[in-house]
Short mmCIF file of C-alpha atoms and ligand atoms in Angstrom, two decimals:
data_model
loop_
_atom_site.label_atom_id
_atom_site.label_comp_id
_atom_site.label_asym_id
_atom_site.label_seq_id
_atom_site.Cartn_x
_atom_site.Cartn_y
_atom_site.Cartn_z
CA MET A 1 -2.76 23.52 -4.26
CA LYS A 2 -6.44 23.28 -4.93
CA HIS A 3 -7.20 19.58 -4.64
CA LEU A 4 -5.51 16.36 -3.53
CA LEU A 5 -6.32 13.94 -6.35
CA CYS A 6 -2.90 12.35 -6.96
CA LEU A 7 0.43 13.19 -5.31
CA SER A 8 1.92 13.73 -8.76
CA GLN A 9 -0.03 17.01 -8.90
CA TRP A 10 1.67 18.38 -5.78
CA THR A 11 5.21 19.69 -5.90
CA SER A 12 7.91 18.27 -3.63
CA LYS A 13 7.83 21.60 -1.79
CA GLU A 14 4.07 21.38 -1.19
CA ILE A 15 4.42 17.82 0.09
CA ASN A 16 7.27 18.73 2.43
CA GLU A 17 5.41 21.79 3.75
CA THR A 18 2.32 19.67 4.43
CA LEU A 19 4.44 17.11 6.28
CA LYS A 20 6.00 19.87 8.36
CA LEU A 21 2.55 21.20 9.29
CA ALA A 22 1.41 17.63 10.11
CA GLU A 23 4.37 17.26 12.46
CA GLU A 24 3.49 20.54 14.21
CA LEU A 25 -0.20 19.63 14.49
CA LYS A 26 0.73 16.25 15.96
CA TYR A 27 3.04 17.79 18.51
CA GLU A 28 0.43 20.35 19.51
CA ASN A 29 -2.34 17.76 19.62
CA LYS A 30 -0.27 15.78 22.14
CA ASN A 31 -0.17 18.92 24.26
CA ASP A 32 -3.93 19.37 23.94
CA ILE A 33 -3.64 22.34 21.61
CA ARG A 34 -6.34 21.76 19.01
CA HIS A 35 -6.45 24.88 16.79
CA ASN A 36 -10.21 24.76 16.53
CA HIS A 37 -10.26 28.19 14.91
CA LEU A 38 -8.46 27.04 11.74
CA LEU A 39 -11.54 25.61 9.99
CA LYS A 40 -14.20 27.22 12.15
CA GLY A 41 -17.58 27.11 10.43
CA LYS A 42 -16.30 25.02 7.48
CA SER A 43 -18.04 21.83 6.31
CA LEU A 44 -16.48 18.78 4.65
CA GLY A 45 -18.55 16.10 2.89
CA LEU A 46 -17.22 12.53 3.08
CA ILE A 47 -18.49 10.41 0.17
CA PHE A 48 -17.83 6.69 0.58
CA SER A 49 -18.54 4.07 -2.09
CA LYS A 50 -16.26 1.58 -0.26
CA SER A 51 -15.78 0.59 3.40
CA SER A 52 -13.43 2.44 5.73
CA THR A 53 -12.32 2.57 9.34
CA ARG A 54 -9.25 4.84 9.41
CA THR A 55 -10.12 7.27 6.63
CA ARG A 56 -13.62 7.95 7.88
CA VAL A 57 -12.76 8.32 11.54
CA SER A 58 -9.58 10.34 11.01
CA PHE A 59 -11.31 12.82 8.67
CA GLU A 60 -14.33 13.19 10.97
CA VAL A 61 -12.20 13.69 14.08
CA GLY A 62 -9.74 15.91 12.19
CA MET A 63 -12.49 18.26 11.04
CA TYR A 64 -13.92 18.38 14.55
CA GLN A 65 -10.54 19.20 16.08
CA LEU A 66 -10.03 22.03 13.59
CA GLY A 67 -13.40 23.57 14.48
CA GLY A 68 -15.26 22.41 11.37
CA TYR A 69 -18.02 19.95 10.65
CA SER A 70 -18.11 16.78 8.55
CA LEU A 71 -20.98 14.86 6.96
CA PHE A 72 -20.73 11.15 6.23
CA LEU A 73 -22.37 10.54 2.85
CA SER A 74 -22.64 6.87 1.99
CA ALA A 75 -22.80 6.57 -1.81
CA ASN A 76 -25.67 4.11 -1.30
CA ASP A 77 -27.72 6.75 0.47
CA ILE A 78 -27.14 9.76 -1.77
CA GLN A 79 -28.55 10.04 -5.29
CA LEU A 80 -25.10 9.37 -6.79
CA GLY A 81 -25.73 5.70 -5.99
CA ARG A 82 -28.99 5.84 -7.98
CA GLY A 83 -27.44 7.31 -11.08
CA GLU A 84 -27.24 11.06 -10.49
CA THR A 85 -24.16 12.20 -12.40
CA VAL A 86 -20.85 13.04 -10.77
CA SER A 87 -21.08 16.44 -12.42
CA ASP A 88 -24.51 17.30 -10.95
CA THR A 89 -23.40 15.96 -7.57
CA ALA A 90 -20.32 18.20 -7.69
CA ARG A 91 -22.28 21.27 -8.71
CA THR A 92 -24.91 20.72 -6.03
CA LEU A 93 -22.57 19.90 -3.17
CA SER A 94 -20.36 22.90 -4.03
CA ARG A 95 -23.31 25.09 -2.99
CA TYR A 96 -23.32 23.70 0.56
CA LEU A 97 -19.87 22.43 1.41
CA ASP A 98 -16.36 23.88 1.67
CA GLY A 99 -14.67 20.63 0.60
CA ILE A 100 -15.30 16.99 -0.31
CA MET A 101 -13.35 13.85 0.48
CA ILE A 102 -14.33 10.95 -1.76
CA ARG A 103 -13.49 7.23 -1.63
CA THR A 104 -14.59 5.46 -4.79
CA TYR A 105 -13.57 3.18 -7.65
CA LYS A 106 -12.57 5.25 -10.67
CA GLN A 107 -9.89 7.92 -10.43
CA SER A 108 -11.68 9.67 -13.31
CA ASP A 109 -14.76 10.19 -11.07
CA VAL A 110 -12.63 12.02 -8.53
CA GLU A 111 -11.12 14.13 -11.31
CA GLN A 112 -14.56 14.91 -12.67
CA LEU A 113 -15.79 15.94 -9.24
CA ALA A 114 -12.87 18.38 -9.07
CA ALA A 115 -13.46 19.67 -12.59
CA CYS A 116 -17.20 20.26 -12.17
CA GLY A 117 -17.36 21.62 -8.63
CA ASN A 118 -15.66 24.69 -7.24
CA ILE A 119 -14.47 23.42 -3.84
CA PRO A 120 -11.36 21.40 -2.91
CA ILE A 121 -11.62 17.65 -3.56
CA ILE A 122 -9.57 15.13 -1.58
CA ASN A 123 -9.03 11.61 -2.87
CA GLY A 124 -9.68 9.21 0.02
CA LEU A 125 -8.76 6.17 -2.15
CA THR A 126 -9.58 5.03 -5.65
CA ASP A 127 -8.66 1.86 -7.50
CA SER A 128 -5.46 3.56 -8.63
CA GLN A 129 -4.36 6.02 -5.89
CA HIS A 130 -4.39 6.55 -2.11
CA PRO A 131 -2.55 9.86 -1.58
CA CYS A 132 -3.75 10.59 2.01
CA GLN A 133 -2.32 7.26 3.13
CA ILE A 134 1.05 8.05 1.64
CA LEU A 135 1.30 11.46 3.31
CA ALA A 136 0.77 9.72 6.67
CA ASP A 137 3.35 7.08 5.67
CA LEU A 138 5.93 9.72 4.79
CA GLN A 139 5.28 11.48 8.11
CA THR A 140 5.86 8.16 9.89
CA ILE A 141 9.10 7.45 8.02
CA LYS A 142 10.40 10.94 8.83
CA GLU A 143 9.64 10.35 12.52
CA TYR A 144 11.49 7.05 12.68
CA LYS A 145 14.33 7.73 10.27
CA GLY A 146 14.71 11.52 10.42
CA LYS A 147 15.13 11.94 6.66
CA PHE A 148 14.11 10.66 3.21
CA LYS A 149 17.19 11.07 1.03
CA GLY A 150 19.42 8.04 1.01
CA LEU A 151 16.74 5.73 2.40
CA LYS A 152 15.36 2.70 0.61
CA LEU A 153 11.73 1.59 0.90
CA ALA A 154 10.80 -1.89 -0.31
CA TYR A 155 7.18 -2.53 -1.27
CA VAL A 156 6.37 -6.23 -1.59
CA GLY A 157 3.03 -7.55 -2.86
CA ASP A 158 0.25 -6.27 -5.06
CA GLY A 159 0.93 -3.35 -7.42
CA ASN A 160 -2.25 -1.65 -6.21
CA ASN A 161 -3.47 1.85 -5.32
CA VAL A 162 -1.20 2.06 -2.25
CA ALA A 163 1.84 0.88 -4.23
CA ASN A 164 1.14 3.36 -7.05
CA SER A 165 0.86 6.32 -4.70
CA LEU A 166 3.81 5.16 -2.59
CA MET A 167 6.05 5.12 -5.67
CA ILE A 168 5.04 8.66 -6.54
CA GLY A 169 5.32 9.88 -2.94
CA CYS A 170 8.78 8.37 -2.40
CA ALA A 171 10.01 9.80 -5.69
CA LYS A 172 8.68 13.27 -4.77
CA VAL A 173 10.59 13.37 -1.47
CA GLY A 174 13.76 11.82 -2.91
CA MET A 175 13.52 8.41 -1.24
CA ASN A 176 14.48 5.30 -3.20
CA ILE A 177 11.77 2.69 -3.71
CA SER A 178 12.00 -0.87 -4.91
CA VAL A 179 8.73 -2.63 -5.72
CA ALA A 180 8.40 -6.42 -6.07
CA THR A 181 5.12 -7.86 -7.37
CA PRO A 182 4.18 -11.11 -9.09
CA LYS A 183 4.11 -10.95 -12.91
CA GLY A 184 0.76 -9.60 -14.05
CA TYR A 185 0.22 -7.64 -10.83
CA GLU A 186 2.63 -4.76 -11.47
CA CYS A 187 1.95 -1.11 -10.59
CA ASP A 188 0.15 0.73 -13.36
CA GLU A 189 2.27 2.17 -16.13
CA GLU A 190 0.94 5.69 -15.71
CA SER A 191 1.97 5.73 -12.03
CA ILE A 192 5.41 4.30 -12.85
CA LYS A 193 5.86 7.08 -15.39
CA LEU A 194 4.70 9.75 -12.90
CA ALA A 195 7.07 8.36 -10.26
CA LYS A 196 10.02 8.29 -12.68
CA ASP A 197 9.27 11.85 -13.78
CA ALA A 198 9.30 12.99 -10.15
CA ALA A 199 12.45 10.97 -9.46
CA SER A 200 14.26 12.71 -12.31
CA HIS A 201 13.92 15.95 -10.32
CA THR A 202 14.81 14.61 -6.85
CA GLY A 203 17.41 11.97 -7.73
CA ALA A 204 15.35 9.12 -6.22
CA ILE A 205 15.68 5.64 -7.71
CA VAL A 206 12.44 3.85 -8.64
CA ILE A 207 12.76 0.13 -9.36
CA ASN A 208 9.96 -2.24 -10.37
CA GLY A 209 10.78 -5.95 -10.27
CA TYR A 210 9.56 -9.38 -9.32
CA ASP A 211 12.00 -10.61 -6.68
CA PRO A 212 10.98 -9.85 -3.06
CA ILE A 213 14.42 -10.76 -1.68
CA GLU A 214 16.15 -8.40 -4.09
CA ALA A 215 13.65 -5.64 -3.22
CA VAL A 216 14.11 -5.83 0.56
CA LYS A 217 17.92 -6.08 0.40
CA ASP A 218 19.34 -3.18 2.49
CA ALA A 219 15.87 -1.66 2.87
CA ASP A 220 15.20 0.82 5.68
CA VAL A 221 11.43 0.37 5.34
CA VAL A 222 9.51 -2.77 4.33
CA TYR A 223 5.90 -2.12 3.27
CA THR A 224 3.08 -4.37 2.19
CA ASP A 225 -0.70 -4.22 1.70
CA THR A 226 -3.57 -6.65 1.25
CA TRP A 227 -3.48 -8.98 -1.76
CA VAL A 228 -7.21 -8.50 -2.27
CA SER A 229 -8.17 -4.85 -2.50
CA MET A 230 -11.76 -3.66 -2.25
CA GLY A 231 -13.54 -4.49 -5.49
CA MET A 232 -11.31 -7.52 -6.26
CA GLU A 233 -13.09 -10.03 -4.05
CA SER A 234 -13.97 -12.29 -7.00
CA GLU A 235 -10.23 -12.89 -7.65
CA LYS A 236 -9.50 -13.78 -4.03
CA GLU A 237 -8.75 -17.48 -4.40
CA GLN A 238 -6.38 -17.06 -7.32
CA ARG A 239 -4.65 -14.09 -5.74
CA LEU A 240 -3.95 -15.92 -2.47
CA ARG A 241 -2.19 -18.64 -4.47
CA VAL A 242 -0.15 -16.32 -6.68
CA PHE A 243 0.94 -13.98 -3.88
CA MET A 244 2.05 -16.52 -1.24
CA PRO A 245 5.79 -16.19 -2.17
CA TYR A 246 5.45 -12.46 -1.50
CA GLN A 247 4.47 -12.78 2.16
CA VAL A 248 6.41 -10.50 4.50
CA ASN A 249 7.60 -12.83 7.24
CA LYS A 250 10.55 -12.94 9.65
CA GLU A 251 12.76 -14.58 7.07
CA LEU A 252 12.14 -11.83 4.53
CA MET A 253 12.51 -9.08 7.16
CA GLN A 254 15.96 -10.48 7.99
CA LYS A 255 17.14 -9.60 4.47
CA ALA A 256 16.39 -5.91 5.13
CA LYS A 257 18.55 -3.69 7.35
CA ASN A 258 18.61 -4.65 11.04
CA ASP A 259 16.85 -1.44 11.99
CA ALA A 260 14.27 -1.61 9.20
CA ILE A 261 10.72 -0.68 10.13
CA PHE A 262 7.66 -2.58 8.91
CA MET A 263 4.69 -0.63 7.51
CA HIS A 264 1.18 -1.54 6.34
CA CYS A 265 -1.69 0.84 5.56
CA LEU A 266 -4.17 -1.53 7.26
CA PRO A 267 -6.51 -3.39 7.28
CA ALA A 268 -4.07 -6.32 7.44
CA TYR A 269 -4.68 -10.02 6.92
CA ARG A 270 -2.28 -11.95 9.13
CA GLY A 271 -0.97 -15.16 7.59
CA TYR A 272 -1.37 -13.76 4.08
CA GLU A 273 0.51 -10.61 3.07
CA VAL A 274 2.17 -10.41 6.49
CA ASP A 275 2.95 -12.86 9.24
CA ALA A 276 1.71 -12.05 12.75
CA ASP A 277 5.34 -12.22 14.00
CA VAL A 278 6.17 -9.22 11.85
CA ILE A 279 3.11 -6.99 12.12
CA ASP A 280 2.85 -7.58 15.87
CA GLY A 281 6.63 -7.58 16.36
CA PRO A 282 9.13 -4.92 17.44
CA GLN A 283 9.87 -3.57 13.95
CA SER A 284 6.23 -2.79 13.18
CA VAL A 285 5.09 0.85 13.26
CA VAL A 286 1.62 0.25 11.81
CA PHE A 287 -0.39 1.92 14.57
CA GLU A 288 1.78 5.03 14.63
CA GLU A 289 1.24 5.03 10.86
CA ALA A 290 -2.52 4.74 11.37
CA GLU A 291 -2.45 7.58 13.93
CA ASN A 292 -0.61 9.79 11.47
CA ARG A 293 -3.58 9.64 9.09
CA LEU A 294 -5.22 12.09 11.52
CA HIS A 295 -2.31 14.53 11.64
CA ALA A 296 -1.38 14.38 7.95
CA GLN A 297 -4.99 14.85 6.86
CA LYS A 298 -5.50 17.77 9.25
CA ALA A 299 -2.54 19.40 7.51
CA VAL A 300 -4.13 18.70 4.11
CA LEU A 301 -7.46 20.18 5.29
CA VAL A 302 -5.76 23.34 6.56
CA LYS A 303 -3.76 23.73 3.32
CA LEU A 304 -6.80 23.23 1.08
CA MET A 305 -9.65 24.71 3.11
CA GLY A 306 -8.01 27.06 5.63
N1 CP B 401 -5.68 2.57 5.33
C1 CP B 401 -6.97 2.92 5.11
O1 CP B 401 -7.30 3.72 4.24
O2 CP B 401 -7.85 2.34 5.98
P1 CP B 401 -9.45 2.36 5.88
O3 CP B 401 -9.84 1.53 4.69
O4 CP B 401 -9.88 1.75 7.18
O5 CP B 401 -9.91 3.77 5.73
N1 NVA B 402 -5.37 -1.61 -1.30
C1 NVA B 402 -6.40 -1.58 -0.30
C2 NVA B 402 -6.20 -0.46 0.64
C3 NVA B 402 -7.20 -0.35 1.74
C4 NVA B 402 -6.97 0.85 2.61
C5 NVA B 402 -7.77 -1.52 -0.96
O1 NVA B 402 -7.91 -0.77 -1.95
O2 NVA B 402 -8.68 -2.19 -0.52
#
Protein backbone atom coordinates (compact mmCIF):
# COMPACT_ATOMS: atom_id res chain seq x y z
CA MET A 1 0.00 0.00 0.00
CA LYS A 2 1.83 3.04 -1.22
CA HIS A 3 -0.91 5.34 -2.46
CA LEU A 4 -4.69 5.60 -2.43
CA LEU A 5 -5.52 6.46 -6.05
CA CYS A 6 -8.40 4.04 -6.73
CA LEU A 7 -9.82 1.34 -4.44
CA SER A 8 -9.22 -1.21 -7.19
CA GLN A 9 -5.50 -0.98 -6.34
CA TRP A 10 -6.06 -2.06 -2.74
CA THR A 11 -6.73 -5.67 -1.86
CA SER A 12 -9.87 -6.68 0.06
CA LYS A 13 -7.57 -7.47 2.99
CA GLU A 14 -6.02 -3.98 2.94
CA ILE A 15 -9.46 -2.37 2.81
CA ASN A 16 -10.77 -4.49 5.69
CA GLU A 17 -7.66 -3.79 7.79
CA THR A 18 -8.03 -0.05 7.18
CA LEU A 19 -11.69 -0.20 8.20
CA LYS A 20 -10.76 -2.07 11.37
CA LEU A 21 -8.18 0.59 12.24
CA ALA A 22 -10.74 3.33 11.48
CA GLU A 23 -13.17 1.67 13.90
CA GLU A 24 -10.49 1.57 16.63
CA LEU A 25 -9.45 5.18 16.02
CA LYS A 26 -13.09 6.28 16.22
CA TYR A 27 -13.67 4.43 19.45
CA GLU A 28 -10.51 5.88 20.98
CA ASN A 29 -11.27 9.37 19.71
CA LYS A 30 -14.61 9.21 21.55
CA ASN A 31 -12.63 8.44 24.70
CA ASP A 32 -10.29 11.36 24.06
CA ILE A 33 -7.38 9.14 23.09
CA ARG A 34 -5.81 10.90 20.12
CA HIS A 35 -2.60 8.98 19.25
CA ASN A 36 -0.73 12.16 18.45
CA HIS A 37 2.54 10.25 18.26
CA LEU A 38 1.53 8.25 15.18
CA LEU A 39 2.37 10.95 12.61
CA LYS A 40 4.46 13.19 14.83
CA GLY A 41 6.53 15.59 12.75
CA LYS A 42 4.95 14.48 9.43
CA SER A 43 3.51 16.97 6.91
CA LEU A 44 0.65 16.43 4.45
CA GLY A 45 -0.04 18.79 1.53
CA LEU A 46 -3.69 19.23 0.54
CA ILE A 47 -4.03 20.32 -3.10
CA PHE A 48 -7.53 21.46 -4.05
CA SER A 49 -8.62 22.37 -7.59
CA LYS A 50 -12.29 22.04 -6.54
CA SER A 51 -14.32 23.16 -3.50
CA SER A 52 -14.60 21.09 -0.34
CA THR A 53 -16.01 21.19 3.17
CA ARG A 54 -15.71 17.63 4.51
CA THR A 55 -12.54 16.50 2.77
CA ARG A 56 -10.54 19.57 3.69
CA VAL A 57 -11.65 19.79 7.30
CA SER A 58 -11.44 16.06 8.02
CA PHE A 59 -7.91 15.78 6.58
CA GLU A 60 -6.70 18.89 8.41
CA VAL A 61 -8.18 17.81 11.74
CA GLY A 62 -7.10 14.20 11.19
CA MET A 63 -3.47 15.19 10.65
CA TYR A 64 -3.58 17.43 13.71
CA GLN A 65 -5.02 14.67 15.89
CA LEU A 66 -2.29 12.27 14.76
CA GLY A 67 0.43 14.76 15.69
CA GLY A 68 1.24 15.89 12.14
CA TYR A 69 0.81 19.07 10.17
CA SER A 70 -1.20 19.85 7.03
CA LEU A 71 -0.91 22.63 4.46
CA PHE A 72 -3.89 23.76 2.41
CA LEU A 73 -2.67 24.40 -1.14
CA SER A 74 -5.33 25.92 -3.36
CA ALA A 75 -4.48 25.03 -6.96
CA ASN A 76 -5.20 28.67 -7.83
CA ASP A 77 -2.46 29.84 -5.49
CA ILE A 78 0.31 27.38 -6.32
CA GLN A 79 2.19 27.39 -9.63
CA LEU A 80 0.29 24.28 -10.78
CA GLY A 81 -2.61 26.62 -11.52
CA ARG A 82 -0.34 28.73 -13.74
CA GLY A 83 0.91 25.84 -15.81
CA GLU A 84 3.74 24.25 -13.82
CA THR A 85 3.64 20.57 -14.71
CA VAL A 86 2.22 17.88 -12.44
CA SER A 87 5.57 16.13 -12.69
CA ASP A 88 7.61 19.14 -11.49
CA THR A 89 5.06 19.80 -8.76
CA ALA A 90 5.38 16.18 -7.59
CA ARG A 91 9.17 16.23 -7.63
CA THR A 92 9.33 19.53 -5.75
CA LEU A 93 6.71 18.75 -3.12
CA SER A 94 8.30 15.34 -2.46
CA ARG A 95 11.31 17.24 -1.09
CA TYR A 96 9.23 18.93 1.63
CA LEU A 97 6.22 16.78 2.40
CA ASP A 98 5.58 13.25 3.67
CA GLY A 99 2.34 12.86 1.70
CA ILE A 100 -0.10 14.67 -0.61
CA MET A 101 -3.87 14.58 -0.81
CA ILE A 102 -5.17 15.96 -4.09
CA ARG A 103 -8.68 16.86 -5.27
CA THR A 104 -8.75 17.59 -8.98
CA TYR A 105 -10.38 16.81 -12.32
CA LYS A 106 -8.38 14.16 -14.16
CA GLN A 107 -7.60 10.82 -12.55
CA SER A 108 -4.50 10.73 -14.77
CA ASP A 109 -3.11 13.81 -12.96
CA VAL A 110 -3.36 11.99 -9.64
CA GLU A 111 -1.64 8.96 -11.17
CA GLN A 112 1.10 11.15 -12.60
CA LEU A 113 1.65 12.80 -9.24
CA ALA A 114 2.14 9.33 -7.76
CA ALA A 115 4.43 8.21 -10.57
CA CYS A 116 6.69 11.29 -10.47
CA GLY A 117 6.95 11.92 -6.74
CA ASN A 118 8.25 9.59 -4.07
CA ILE A 119 5.71 10.16 -1.28
CA PRO A 120 2.23 8.64 -0.76
CA ILE A 121 -0.55 10.26 -2.81
CA ILE A 122 -4.18 10.19 -1.68
CA ASN A 123 -7.00 10.82 -4.12
CA GLY A 124 -9.41 13.28 -2.48
CA LEU A 125 -11.80 13.12 -5.48
CA THR A 126 -11.40 13.23 -9.24
CA ASP A 127 -13.98 13.23 -12.01
CA SER A 128 -13.89 9.44 -11.95
CA GLN A 129 -13.15 8.30 -8.36
CA HIS A 130 -13.70 9.24 -4.70
CA PRO A 131 -12.05 6.44 -2.71
CA CYS A 132 -11.80 8.24 0.68
CA GLN A 133 -15.55 8.78 0.65
CA ILE A 134 -16.20 5.11 0.05
CA LEU A 135 -13.97 3.97 2.91
CA ALA A 136 -16.02 6.18 5.24
CA ASP A 137 -19.22 4.80 3.69
CA LEU A 138 -18.12 1.21 4.24
CA GLN A 139 -17.22 2.02 7.85
CA THR A 140 -20.72 3.48 8.30
CA ILE A 141 -22.44 0.45 6.77
CA LYS A 142 -20.45 -1.89 9.02
CA GLU A 143 -21.52 0.14 12.07
CA TYR A 144 -25.20 0.01 11.21
CA LYS A 145 -25.45 -3.44 9.66
CA GLY A 146 -22.55 -5.33 11.29
CA LYS A 147 -21.43 -7.01 8.06
CA PHE A 148 -21.05 -6.64 4.28
CA LYS A 149 -21.69 -10.11 2.87
CA GLY A 150 -25.30 -10.74 2.01
CA LEU A 151 -26.22 -7.04 2.04
CA LYS A 152 -27.54 -5.13 -0.94
CA LEU A 153 -26.71 -1.48 -1.60
CA ALA A 154 -28.78 0.43 -4.16
CA TYR A 155 -27.22 3.49 -5.78
CA VAL A 156 -29.78 5.65 -7.58
CA GLY A 157 -28.83 8.67 -9.71
CA ASP A 158 -25.79 9.83 -11.62
CA GLY A 159 -23.12 7.29 -12.58
CA ASN A 160 -20.44 9.65 -11.27
CA ASN A 161 -17.18 9.48 -9.29
CA VAL A 162 -18.96 8.39 -6.10
CA ALA A 163 -20.94 5.69 -7.93
CA ASN A 164 -17.80 4.38 -9.67
CA SER A 165 -15.85 4.07 -6.44
CA LEU A 166 -18.85 2.70 -4.53
CA MET A 167 -19.20 -0.14 -7.06
CA ILE A 168 -15.54 -1.04 -6.65
CA GLY A 169 -15.64 -0.70 -2.85
CA CYS A 170 -18.76 -2.85 -2.45
CA ALA A 171 -17.34 -5.50 -4.75
CA LYS A 172 -14.06 -5.56 -2.78
CA VAL A 173 -15.81 -6.22 0.54
CA GLY A 174 -18.30 -8.71 -0.93
CA MET A 175 -21.43 -6.55 -0.72
CA ASN A 176 -23.95 -6.65 -3.56
CA ILE A 177 -24.59 -3.38 -5.40
CA SER A 178 -27.32 -2.43 -7.81
CA VAL A 179 -26.90 0.86 -9.67
CA ALA A 180 -29.76 2.64 -11.48
CA THR A 181 -28.95 5.65 -13.67
CA PRO A 182 -30.69 7.31 -16.60
CA LYS A 183 -29.52 6.14 -20.05
CA GLY A 184 -26.41 8.07 -21.05
CA TYR A 185 -25.38 8.68 -17.42
CA GLU A 186 -24.06 5.21 -16.58
CA CYS A 187 -20.95 4.51 -14.49
CA ASP A 188 -17.80 4.42 -16.57
CA GLU A 189 -16.95 1.16 -18.27
CA GLU A 190 -13.50 0.92 -16.74
CA SER A 191 -14.96 1.15 -13.21
CA ILE A 192 -17.65 -1.43 -14.03
CA LYS A 193 -14.91 -3.77 -15.23
CA LEU A 194 -12.79 -3.16 -12.10
CA ALA A 195 -15.83 -3.78 -9.88
CA LYS A 196 -16.73 -7.00 -11.72
CA ASP A 197 -13.13 -8.21 -11.48
CA ALA A 198 -13.17 -7.61 -7.72
CA ALA A 199 -16.61 -9.23 -7.42
CA SER A 200 -15.33 -12.38 -9.11
CA HIS A 201 -13.03 -12.85 -6.11
CA THR A 202 -15.50 -11.99 -3.33
CA GLY A 203 -18.74 -13.35 -4.77
CA ALA A 204 -20.45 -9.93 -4.75
CA ILE A 205 -23.08 -9.19 -7.39
CA VAL A 206 -22.67 -5.95 -9.38
CA ILE A 207 -25.70 -4.86 -11.40
CA ASN A 208 -25.98 -1.77 -13.61
CA GLY A 209 -29.46 -0.87 -14.81
CA TYR A 210 -31.92 1.91 -15.42
CA ASP A 211 -34.86 1.16 -13.13
CA PRO A 212 -34.68 2.82 -9.67
CA ILE A 213 -37.53 0.68 -8.27
CA GLU A 214 -35.82 -2.52 -9.34
CA ALA A 215 -32.52 -1.30 -7.85
CA VAL A 216 -33.91 -0.46 -4.40
CA LYS A 217 -36.00 -3.65 -4.11
CA ASP A 218 -34.88 -5.45 -0.91
CA ALA A 219 -31.98 -3.02 -0.46
CA ASP A 220 -30.35 -2.65 2.96
CA VAL A 221 -28.73 0.65 1.96
CA VAL A 222 -30.07 3.32 -0.42
CA TYR A 223 -27.44 5.79 -1.65
CA THR A 224 -27.58 8.83 -3.88
CA ASP A 225 -25.42 11.84 -4.79
CA THR A 226 -25.86 15.18 -6.52
CA TRP A 227 -27.02 15.17 -10.14
CA VAL A 228 -24.61 17.99 -10.95
CA SER A 229 -21.06 17.19 -9.91
CA MET A 230 -18.34 19.82 -9.72
CA GLY A 231 -17.27 20.70 -13.25
CA MET A 232 -20.68 19.85 -14.80
CA GLU A 233 -22.43 23.11 -13.97
CA SER A 234 -23.07 23.92 -17.65
CA GLU A 235 -25.27 20.78 -17.95
CA LYS A 236 -27.33 21.64 -14.87
CA GLU A 237 -30.66 22.47 -16.52
CA GLN A 238 -30.72 19.38 -18.70
CA ARG A 239 -29.58 17.12 -15.89
CA LEU A 240 -32.30 18.30 -13.50
CA ARG A 241 -34.90 17.35 -16.11
CA VAL A 242 -33.43 13.95 -16.98
CA PHE A 243 -32.80 12.88 -13.37
CA MET A 244 -36.15 13.81 -11.77
CA PRO A 245 -37.51 10.20 -11.98
CA TYR A 246 -34.45 9.11 -10.00
CA GLN A 247 -35.19 11.20 -6.91
CA VAL A 248 -34.91 9.29 -3.63
CA ASN A 249 -38.15 10.10 -1.84
CA LYS A 250 -40.37 8.37 0.72
CA GLU A 251 -42.15 6.39 -1.95
CA LEU A 252 -38.90 4.98 -3.32
CA MET A 253 -37.53 4.30 0.19
CA GLN A 254 -40.63 2.20 0.89
CA LYS A 255 -39.57 -0.25 -1.83
CA ALA A 256 -36.33 -0.97 0.07
CA LYS A 257 -36.18 -3.08 3.24
CA ASN A 258 -37.99 -1.60 6.26
CA ASP A 259 -34.71 -1.17 8.11
CA ALA A 260 -32.80 0.25 5.13
CA ILE A 261 -30.50 3.17 5.84
CA PHE A 262 -30.19 6.21 3.58
CA MET A 263 -26.73 7.49 2.63
CA HIS A 264 -25.39 10.51 0.73
CA CYS A 265 -21.79 11.70 0.52
CA LEU A 266 -22.94 15.34 0.84
CA PRO A 267 -23.29 18.14 -0.18
CA ALA A 268 -26.98 17.35 -0.81
CA TYR A 269 -29.57 19.28 -2.77
CA ARG A 270 -32.95 18.72 -1.15
CA GLY A 271 -35.84 18.50 -3.60
CA TYR A 272 -33.56 17.17 -6.33
CA GLU A 273 -31.65 13.93 -5.80
CA VAL A 274 -33.23 13.47 -2.36
CA ASP A 275 -36.37 14.69 -0.67
CA ALA A 276 -36.01 16.47 2.68
CA ASP A 277 -38.31 13.83 4.26
CA VAL A 278 -35.69 11.19 3.55
CA ILE A 279 -32.38 12.94 4.21
CA ASP A 280 -33.73 14.56 7.39
CA GLY A 281 -35.76 11.49 8.36
CA PRO A 282 -35.12 8.55 10.71
CA GLN A 283 -33.46 6.28 8.13
CA SER A 284 -30.78 8.82 7.21
CA VAL A 285 -27.23 8.27 8.51
CA VAL A 286 -25.59 11.04 6.47
CA PHE A 287 -23.94 12.89 9.36
CA GLU A 288 -22.49 9.74 10.89
CA GLU A 289 -21.22 9.04 7.37
CA ALA A 290 -19.69 12.53 7.20
CA GLU A 291 -18.08 12.05 10.63
CA ASN A 292 -16.54 8.79 9.48
CA ARG A 293 -14.53 10.66 6.83
CA LEU A 294 -12.34 11.76 9.75
CA HIS A 295 -11.82 8.28 11.19
CA ALA A 296 -11.45 6.42 7.89
CA GLN A 297 -8.95 8.97 6.57
CA LYS A 298 -6.93 8.90 9.79
CA ALA A 299 -6.62 5.15 9.23
CA VAL A 300 -5.49 5.77 5.63
CA LEU A 301 -2.91 8.34 6.81
CA VAL A 302 -1.50 5.93 9.41
CA LYS A 303 -1.33 3.07 6.87
CA LEU A 304 0.39 5.20 4.22
CA MET A 305 2.50 7.62 6.24
CA GLY A 306 2.94 5.99 9.66
N1 LIG B 1 -18.30 14.31 0.41
C1 LIG B 1 -17.30 15.19 0.17
O1 LIG B 1 -16.25 14.86 -0.37
O2 LIG B 1 -17.56 16.45 0.62
P1 LIG B 1 -16.72 17.77 0.32
O3 LIG B 1 -16.88 18.10 -1.14
O4 LIG B 1 -17.34 18.80 1.21
O5 LIG B 1 -15.28 17.52 0.65
N1 LIG C 1 -20.13 13.79 -7.20
C1 LIG C 1 -19.86 14.96 -6.41
C2 LIG C 1 -19.28 14.60 -5.10
C3 LIG C 1 -18.98 15.75 -4.19
C4 LIG C 1 -18.34 15.31 -2.90
C5 LIG C 1 -18.94 15.90 -7.18
O1 LIG C 1 -17.99 15.40 -7.82
O2 LIG C 1 -19.15 17.10 -7.16
